Amino acid sequence: MKFLIQAISFNKKGIKGDVTLSTGSSLEEESNHYTLVIGNNGCGKTSMINAIANYYSPSQKKYFPFTEIVSNGKPDRVIVTTNGIGDTFPNDLSSKEGYNNLNYYYLGTRYYGNYSKKYLLERAALLFLESKKNLPRLKVNRSICDFIGYDSNIQLKYSFNLGKDFRKTKKGIQQYIDSLIDKEIDDNLINEISKILPNLNVNDIRLYVDFATGNIDVSGPIRDLDIIRSLKDSKIIQLKQTYISKQTHQNLLNFDNVSSGEANLLTSLLALNSIITNNSLVLIDEPEISLHPDWQVKYMSKIQSIVELCYGCHVIIASHSHFLVSDLNPK
């Protein structure tokens, strides 16, 4: 399937021009392609990536004027990843509709509308549920964790968002169930919640995920992983803390205390590895932010290890860093 973008015309600050990203017809359909756009601040790199993201996003909001994008076909999935805080890329619909059946994914830092490292790790874990049995993907996850120096095991701690007036009495539980019915929560989910509430310890819900083995476990009153995800999507449970450990020592670390570069790199690569499919368009804006030059040099090799398990993908990267060129095929 050919969806490779041929040209984009945009107008920003009086600058108008055409940027040819690929000819489409001269490239093999089943191979993967990389476009690296390098330039100084203000030359329009992010604007171009933003225009493409807006073109394919469900909201199609235009944050700046642009005229046209010409493409051959349509990608099966569009994935946007950026490490910049305060970016204006369109968000996906995961906060409203969950992660099922999305074809546009935003992997930036504005997860659920705010920036917090723990939410970035949670997003990576929830997306991982789709690929936990894919052995080649698990192998790549292991290499990602080894590259950054962290263990592949994480813990997510949840509590119920029951409200101040909730009381663990028969009457209080029924009132809470009635409130869920008013919110039009799925009947099967309400039945499961009604069984859990009488024995609920709100501080004892933990999700354990191993990105390298695919092992997932839940402790507490909720044992069904689909229920965990449904409760999260319905905002019935809320994330409290996330934990991880470095490979050099096994003491658990609060993920909010991990450096920004480590947190963004780890969560974005793990999430991308879980959701990329054949015929994906991957848009990456300034991945070098907060990364040491050594990591910048090796960054593209990790992206390539993720993408090479698919075919027909196009990866477009906007960057200030010439280090990213190191691992790219000159062609």
Short mmCIF file of N, CA, C and O in Angstrom, two decimals, residues 153-232:
data_model
loop_
_atom_site.label_atom_id
_atom_site.label_comp_id
_atom_site.label_asym_id
_atom_site.label_seq_id
_atom_site.Cartn_x
_atom_site.Cartn_y
_atom_site.Cartn_z
N ASN A 153 10.76 -4.60 34.49
CA ASN A 153 9.60 -4.73 35.37
C ASN A 153 9.16 -3.38 35.91
O ASN A 153 10.00 -2.59 36.37
N ILE A 154 7.87 -3.11 35.89
CA ILE A 154 7.34 -1.89 36.48
C ILE A 154 6.13 -2.21 37.35
O ILE A 154 5.55 -3.29 37.23
N GLN A 155 5.78 -1.29 38.22
CA GLN A 155 4.58 -1.42 39.04
C GLN A 155 3.75 -0.14 38.91
O GLN A 155 4.30 0.96 38.94
N LEU A 156 2.44 -0.32 38.81
CA LEU A 156 1.51 0.81 38.78
C LEU A 156 0.54 0.65 39.94
O LEU A 156 -0.12 -0.38 40.06
N LYS A 157 0.46 1.67 40.77
CA LYS A 157 -0.42 1.64 41.94
C LYS A 157 -1.65 2.50 41.68
O LYS A 157 -1.54 3.67 41.33
N TYR A 158 -2.83 1.89 41.88
CA TYR A 158 -4.10 2.57 41.64
C TYR A 158 -4.92 2.65 42.94
O TYR A 158 -4.74 1.85 43.86
N SER A 159 -5.84 3.59 42.95
CA SER A 159 -6.88 3.62 43.98
C SER A 159 -8.21 3.94 43.31
O SER A 159 -8.24 4.49 42.21
N PHE A 160 -9.29 3.57 43.97
CA PHE A 160 -10.61 3.86 43.43
C PHE A 160 -10.94 5.33 43.59
O PHE A 160 -10.66 5.94 44.62
N ASN A 161 -11.52 5.90 42.56
CA ASN A 161 -11.97 7.28 42.59
C ASN A 161 -13.44 7.29 43.02
O ASN A 161 -14.35 7.46 42.21
N LEU A 162 -13.66 7.10 44.31
CA LEU A 162 -15.01 6.86 44.81
C LEU A 162 -15.73 8.13 45.24
O LEU A 162 -16.93 8.13 45.45
N GLY A 163 -15.00 9.20 45.40
CA GLY A 163 -15.64 10.43 45.86
C GLY A 163 -15.70 10.52 47.37
O GLY A 163 -15.61 9.53 48.09
N LYS A 164 -15.88 11.73 47.88
CA LYS A 164 -15.85 11.96 49.32
C LYS A 164 -17.04 11.32 50.04
O LYS A 164 -16.93 10.98 51.22
N ASP A 165 -18.15 11.17 49.38
CA ASP A 165 -19.37 10.70 50.05
C ASP A 165 -19.52 9.18 50.05
O ASP A 165 -20.50 8.66 50.60
N PHE A 166 -18.57 8.46 49.46
CA PHE A 166 -18.72 7.00 49.39
C PHE A 166 -18.53 6.37 50.77
O PHE A 166 -17.60 6.68 51.50
N ARG A 167 -19.42 5.46 51.11
CA ARG A 167 -19.32 4.69 52.35
C ARG A 167 -19.48 3.22 51.99
O ARG A 167 -20.34 2.86 51.19
N LYS A 168 -18.62 2.39 52.59
CA LYS A 168 -18.64 0.96 52.25
C LYS A 168 -19.76 0.25 53.01
O LYS A 168 -19.56 -0.71 53.75
N THR A 169 -20.98 0.76 52.83
CA THR A 169 -22.17 0.13 53.37
C THR A 169 -23.04 -0.29 52.20
O THR A 169 -22.81 0.11 51.05
N LYS A 170 -24.04 -1.12 52.48
CA LYS A 170 -24.91 -1.58 51.40
C LYS A 170 -25.58 -0.40 50.71
O LYS A 170 -25.67 -0.36 49.47
N LYS A 171 -26.02 0.58 51.50
CA LYS A 171 -26.67 1.75 50.92
C LYS A 171 -25.67 2.60 50.13
O LYS A 171 -25.96 3.06 49.03
N GLY A 172 -24.47 2.78 50.70
CA GLY A 172 -23.46 3.59 50.03
C GLY A 172 -23.01 2.97 48.72
O GLY A 172 -22.82 3.66 47.72
N ILE A 173 -22.86 1.63 48.71
CA ILE A 173 -22.45 0.92 47.50
C ILE A 173 -23.52 1.06 46.42
O ILE A 173 -23.21 1.30 45.25
N GLN A 174 -24.79 0.91 46.83
CA GLN A 174 -25.87 1.02 45.86
C GLN A 174 -25.93 2.42 45.26
O GLN A 174 -26.18 2.60 44.07
N GLN A 175 -25.71 3.43 46.11
CA GLN A 175 -25.71 4.81 45.60
C GLN A 175 -24.60 5.02 44.57
O GLN A 175 -24.78 5.69 43.56
N TYR A 176 -23.45 4.40 44.85
CA TYR A 176 -22.33 4.54 43.91
C TYR A 176 -22.64 3.82 42.60
O TYR A 176 -22.37 4.35 41.52
N ILE A 177 -23.22 2.63 42.70
CA ILE A 177 -23.61 1.89 41.50
C ILE A 177 -24.61 2.69 40.68
O ILE A 177 -24.53 2.75 39.45
N ASP A 178 -25.58 3.31 41.37
CA ASP A 178 -26.57 4.13 40.67
C ASP A 178 -25.90 5.29 39.93
O ASP A 178 -26.33 5.66 38.83
N SER A 179 -24.86 5.85 40.53
CA SER A 179 -24.16 6.96 39.87
C SER A 179 -23.46 6.49 38.60
O SER A 179 -23.35 7.23 37.63
N LEU A 180 -22.98 5.24 38.61
CA LEU A 180 -22.34 4.68 37.42
C LEU A 180 -23.35 4.45 36.31
O LEU A 180 -23.07 4.66 35.13
N ILE A 181 -24.54 4.02 36.71
CA ILE A 181 -25.61 3.82 35.73
C ILE A 181 -25.96 5.14 35.06
O ILE A 181 -26.16 5.21 33.84
N ASP A 182 -25.98 6.21 35.86
CA ASP A 182 -26.26 7.54 35.31
C ASP A 182 -25.20 7.98 34.31
O ASP A 182 -25.48 8.75 33.38
N LYS A 183 -23.96 7.48 34.50
CA LYS A 183 -22.87 7.82 33.58
C LYS A 183 -22.86 6.91 32.35
O LYS A 183 -21.97 7.01 31.51
N GLU A 184 -23.82 6.00 32.27
CA GLU A 184 -23.94 5.06 31.14
C GLU A 184 -22.71 4.16 31.01
O GLU A 184 -22.25 3.87 29.91
N ILE A 185 -22.21 3.71 32.17
CA ILE A 185 -21.12 2.74 32.18
C ILE A 185 -21.66 1.38 31.73
O ILE A 185 -22.82 1.04 32.00
N ASP A 186 -20.83 0.60 31.04
CA ASP A 186 -21.23 -0.71 30.53
C ASP A 186 -21.78 -1.59 31.66
O ASP A 186 -21.23 -1.65 32.76
N ASP A 187 -22.90 -2.30 31.40
CA ASP A 187 -23.57 -3.12 32.41
C ASP A 187 -22.66 -4.21 32.97
O ASP A 187 -22.68 -4.48 34.18
N ASN A 188 -21.90 -4.86 32.12
CA ASN A 188 -20.99 -5.92 32.60
C ASN A 188 -19.94 -5.37 33.55
O ASN A 188 -19.59 -6.00 34.56
N LEU A 189 -19.45 -4.19 33.25
CA LEU A 189 -18.46 -3.55 34.11
C LEU A 189 -19.08 -3.18 35.46
O LEU A 189 -18.48 -3.37 36.51
N ILE A 190 -20.31 -2.69 35.42
CA ILE A 190 -21.00 -2.33 36.68
C ILE A 190 -21.19 -3.57 37.54
O ILE A 190 -21.02 -3.53 38.76
N ASN A 191 -21.54 -4.70 36.93
CA ASN A 191 -21.71 -5.95 37.69
C ASN A 191 -20.41 -6.36 38.36
O ASN A 191 -20.41 -6.81 39.52
N GLU A 192 -19.30 -6.23 37.65
CA GLU A 192 -18.00 -6.59 38.23
C GLU A 192 -17.65 -5.66 39.38
O GLU A 192 -17.14 -6.09 40.42
N ILE A 193 -17.92 -4.38 39.21
CA ILE A 193 -17.62 -3.40 40.26
C ILE A 193 -18.45 -3.67 41.51
O ILE A 193 -17.97 -3.58 42.64
N SER A 194 -19.71 -4.04 41.32
CA SER A 194 -20.60 -4.30 42.46
C SER A 194 -20.10 -5.49 43.29
O SER A 194 -20.33 -5.54 44.50
N LYS A 195 -19.41 -6.44 42.64
CA LYS A 195 -18.85 -7.58 43.37
C LYS A 195 -17.60 -7.19 44.14
O LYS A 195 -17.28 -7.77 45.18
N ILE A 196 -16.87 -6.20 43.64
CA ILE A 196 -15.60 -5.81 44.23
C ILE A 196 -15.77 -4.88 45.42
O ILE A 196 -15.08 -5.00 46.43
N LEU A 197 -16.69 -3.95 45.33
CA LEU A 197 -16.81 -2.86 46.30
C LEU A 197 -16.95 -3.32 47.76
O LEU A 197 -16.34 -2.71 48.65
N PRO A 198 -17.73 -4.35 48.08
CA PRO A 198 -17.89 -4.71 49.50
C PRO A 198 -16.57 -5.10 50.18
O PRO A 198 -16.44 -4.93 51.40
N ASN A 199 -15.60 -5.61 49.44
CA ASN A 199 -14.34 -6.05 50.03
C ASN A 199 -13.17 -5.15 49.62
O ASN A 199 -12.01 -5.57 49.63
N LEU A 200 -13.49 -3.93 49.30
CA LEU A 200 -12.50 -3.06 48.69
C LEU A 200 -11.53 -2.46 49.70
O LEU A 200 -11.92 -1.95 50.73
N ASN A 201 -10.24 -2.56 49.37
CA ASN A 201 -9.20 -1.80 50.04
C ASN A 201 -8.65 -0.83 49.01
O ASN A 201 -7.95 -1.24 48.08
N VAL A 202 -8.97 0.43 49.13
CA VAL A 202 -8.69 1.39 48.06
C VAL A 202 -7.20 1.60 47.83
O VAL A 202 -6.80 2.17 46.82
N ASN A 203 -6.35 1.18 48.75
CA ASN A 203 -4.92 1.39 48.59
C ASN A 203 -4.19 0.13 48.14
O ASN A 203 -2.97 0.06 48.21
N ASP A 204 -4.91 -0.88 47.69
CA ASP A 204 -4.28 -2.16 47.42
C ASP A 204 -4.61 -2.67 46.03
O ASP A 204 -5.09 -3.77 45.85
N ILE A 205 -4.38 -1.82 45.03
CA ILE A 205 -4.58 -2.23 43.64
C ILE A 205 -3.27 -1.95 42.91
O ILE A 205 -2.88 -0.80 42.74
N ARG A 206 -2.59 -3.00 42.50
CA ARG A 206 -1.31 -2.83 41.81
C ARG A 206 -1.27 -3.67 40.55
O ARG A 206 -1.69 -4.82 40.55
N LEU A 207 -0.75 -3.04 39.49
CA LEU A 207 -0.57 -3.72 38.21
C LEU A 207 0.92 -3.90 37.98
O LEU A 207 1.69 -2.94 38.02
N TYR A 208 1.33 -5.15 37.76
CA TYR A 208 2.73 -5.48 37.51
C TYR A 208 2.90 -5.85 36.05
O TYR A 208 2.20 -6.72 35.53
N VAL A 209 3.85 -5.21 35.38
CA VAL A 209 4.08 -5.44 33.96
C VAL A 209 5.56 -5.67 33.72
O VAL A 209 6.40 -4.92 34.22
N ASP A 210 5.88 -6.73 32.96
CA ASP A 210 7.25 -6.98 32.53
C ASP A 210 7.29 -6.85 31.01
O ASP A 210 6.79 -7.71 30.29
N PHE A 211 7.89 -5.77 30.52
CA PHE A 211 7.91 -5.49 29.08
C PHE A 211 8.74 -6.49 28.29
O PHE A 211 8.56 -6.62 27.08
N ALA A 212 9.65 -7.19 28.96
CA ALA A 212 10.55 -8.09 28.24
C ALA A 212 10.05 -9.52 28.18
O ALA A 212 10.44 -10.28 27.30
N THR A 213 9.18 -9.91 29.10
CA THR A 213 8.66 -11.29 29.11
C THR A 213 7.18 -11.37 28.76
O THR A 213 6.68 -12.43 28.41
N GLY A 214 6.47 -10.25 28.88
CA GLY A 214 5.03 -10.25 28.64
C GLY A 214 4.22 -10.65 29.85
O GLY A 214 2.99 -10.72 29.78
N ASN A 215 4.89 -10.90 30.97
CA ASN A 215 4.17 -11.29 32.19
C ASN A 215 3.44 -10.07 32.77
O ASN A 215 4.03 -9.00 32.94
N ILE A 216 2.17 -10.27 33.10
CA ILE A 216 1.35 -9.22 33.69
C ILE A 216 0.57 -9.82 34.84
O ILE A 216 0.01 -10.91 34.72
N ASP A 217 0.54 -9.12 35.96
CA ASP A 217 -0.18 -9.61 37.13
C ASP A 217 -0.85 -8.43 37.83
O ASP A 217 -0.42 -7.28 37.69
N VAL A 218 -1.91 -8.74 38.56
CA VAL A 218 -2.65 -7.73 39.30
C VAL A 218 -2.81 -8.21 40.73
O VAL A 218 -3.14 -9.37 40.97
N SER A 219 -2.56 -7.33 41.69
CA SER A 219 -2.82 -7.66 43.08
C SER A 219 -3.92 -6.75 43.60
O SER A 219 -4.04 -5.61 43.17
N GLY A 220 -4.70 -7.26 44.55
CA GLY A 220 -5.81 -6.49 45.08
C GLY A 220 -7.14 -7.11 44.70
O GLY A 220 -7.19 -8.26 44.24
N PRO A 221 -8.21 -6.38 44.84
CA PRO A 221 -9.54 -6.94 44.59
C PRO A 221 -9.85 -7.17 43.12
O PRO A 221 -10.79 -7.87 42.79
N ILE A 222 -9.08 -6.57 42.21
CA ILE A 222 -9.35 -6.70 40.79
C ILE A 222 -8.32 -7.64 40.19
O ILE A 222 -7.14 -7.34 40.18
N ARG A 223 -8.76 -8.76 39.67
CA ARG A 223 -7.84 -9.74 39.11
C ARG A 223 -7.90 -9.81 37.60
O ARG A 223 -7.04 -10.41 36.97
N ASP A 224 -8.88 -9.20 36.99
CA ASP A 224 -9.07 -9.26 35.55
C ASP A 224 -8.46 -8.01 34.91
O ASP A 224 -8.83 -6.89 35.24
N LEU A 225 -7.54 -8.24 33.97
CA LEU A 225 -6.82 -7.12 33.36
C LEU A 225 -7.73 -6.24 32.51
O LEU A 225 -7.58 -5.02 32.47
N ASP A 226 -8.69 -6.86 31.84
CA ASP A 226 -9.63 -6.06 31.04
C ASP A 226 -10.46 -5.15 31.93
O ASP A 226 -10.82 -4.03 31.53
N ILE A 227 -10.77 -5.61 33.14
CA ILE A 227 -11.51 -4.77 34.09
C ILE A 227 -10.67 -3.57 34.50
O ILE A 227 -11.16 -2.45 34.59
N ILE A 228 -9.36 -3.82 34.74
CA ILE A 228 -8.45 -2.72 35.09
C ILE A 228 -8.50 -1.64 34.01
O ILE A 228 -8.64 -0.45 34.30
N ARG A 229 -8.39 -2.06 32.77
CA ARG A 229 -8.36 -1.10 31.67
C ARG A 229 -9.69 -0.39 31.53
O ARG A 229 -9.75 0.83 31.29
N SER A 230 -10.79 -1.12 31.69
CA SER A 230 -12.12 -0.50 31.60
C SER A 230 -12.34 0.50 32.73
O SER A 230 -12.91 1.57 32.52
N LEU A 231 -11.89 0.15 33.93
CA LEU A 231 -12.03 1.06 35.06
C LEU A 231 -11.22 2.33 34.84
O LEU A 231 -11.66 3.43 35.20
N LYS A 232 -10.04 2.17 34.24
CA LYS A 232 -9.22 3.33 33.94
C LYS A 232 -9.90 4.21 32.89
O LYS A 232 -9.99 5.43 33.05
#
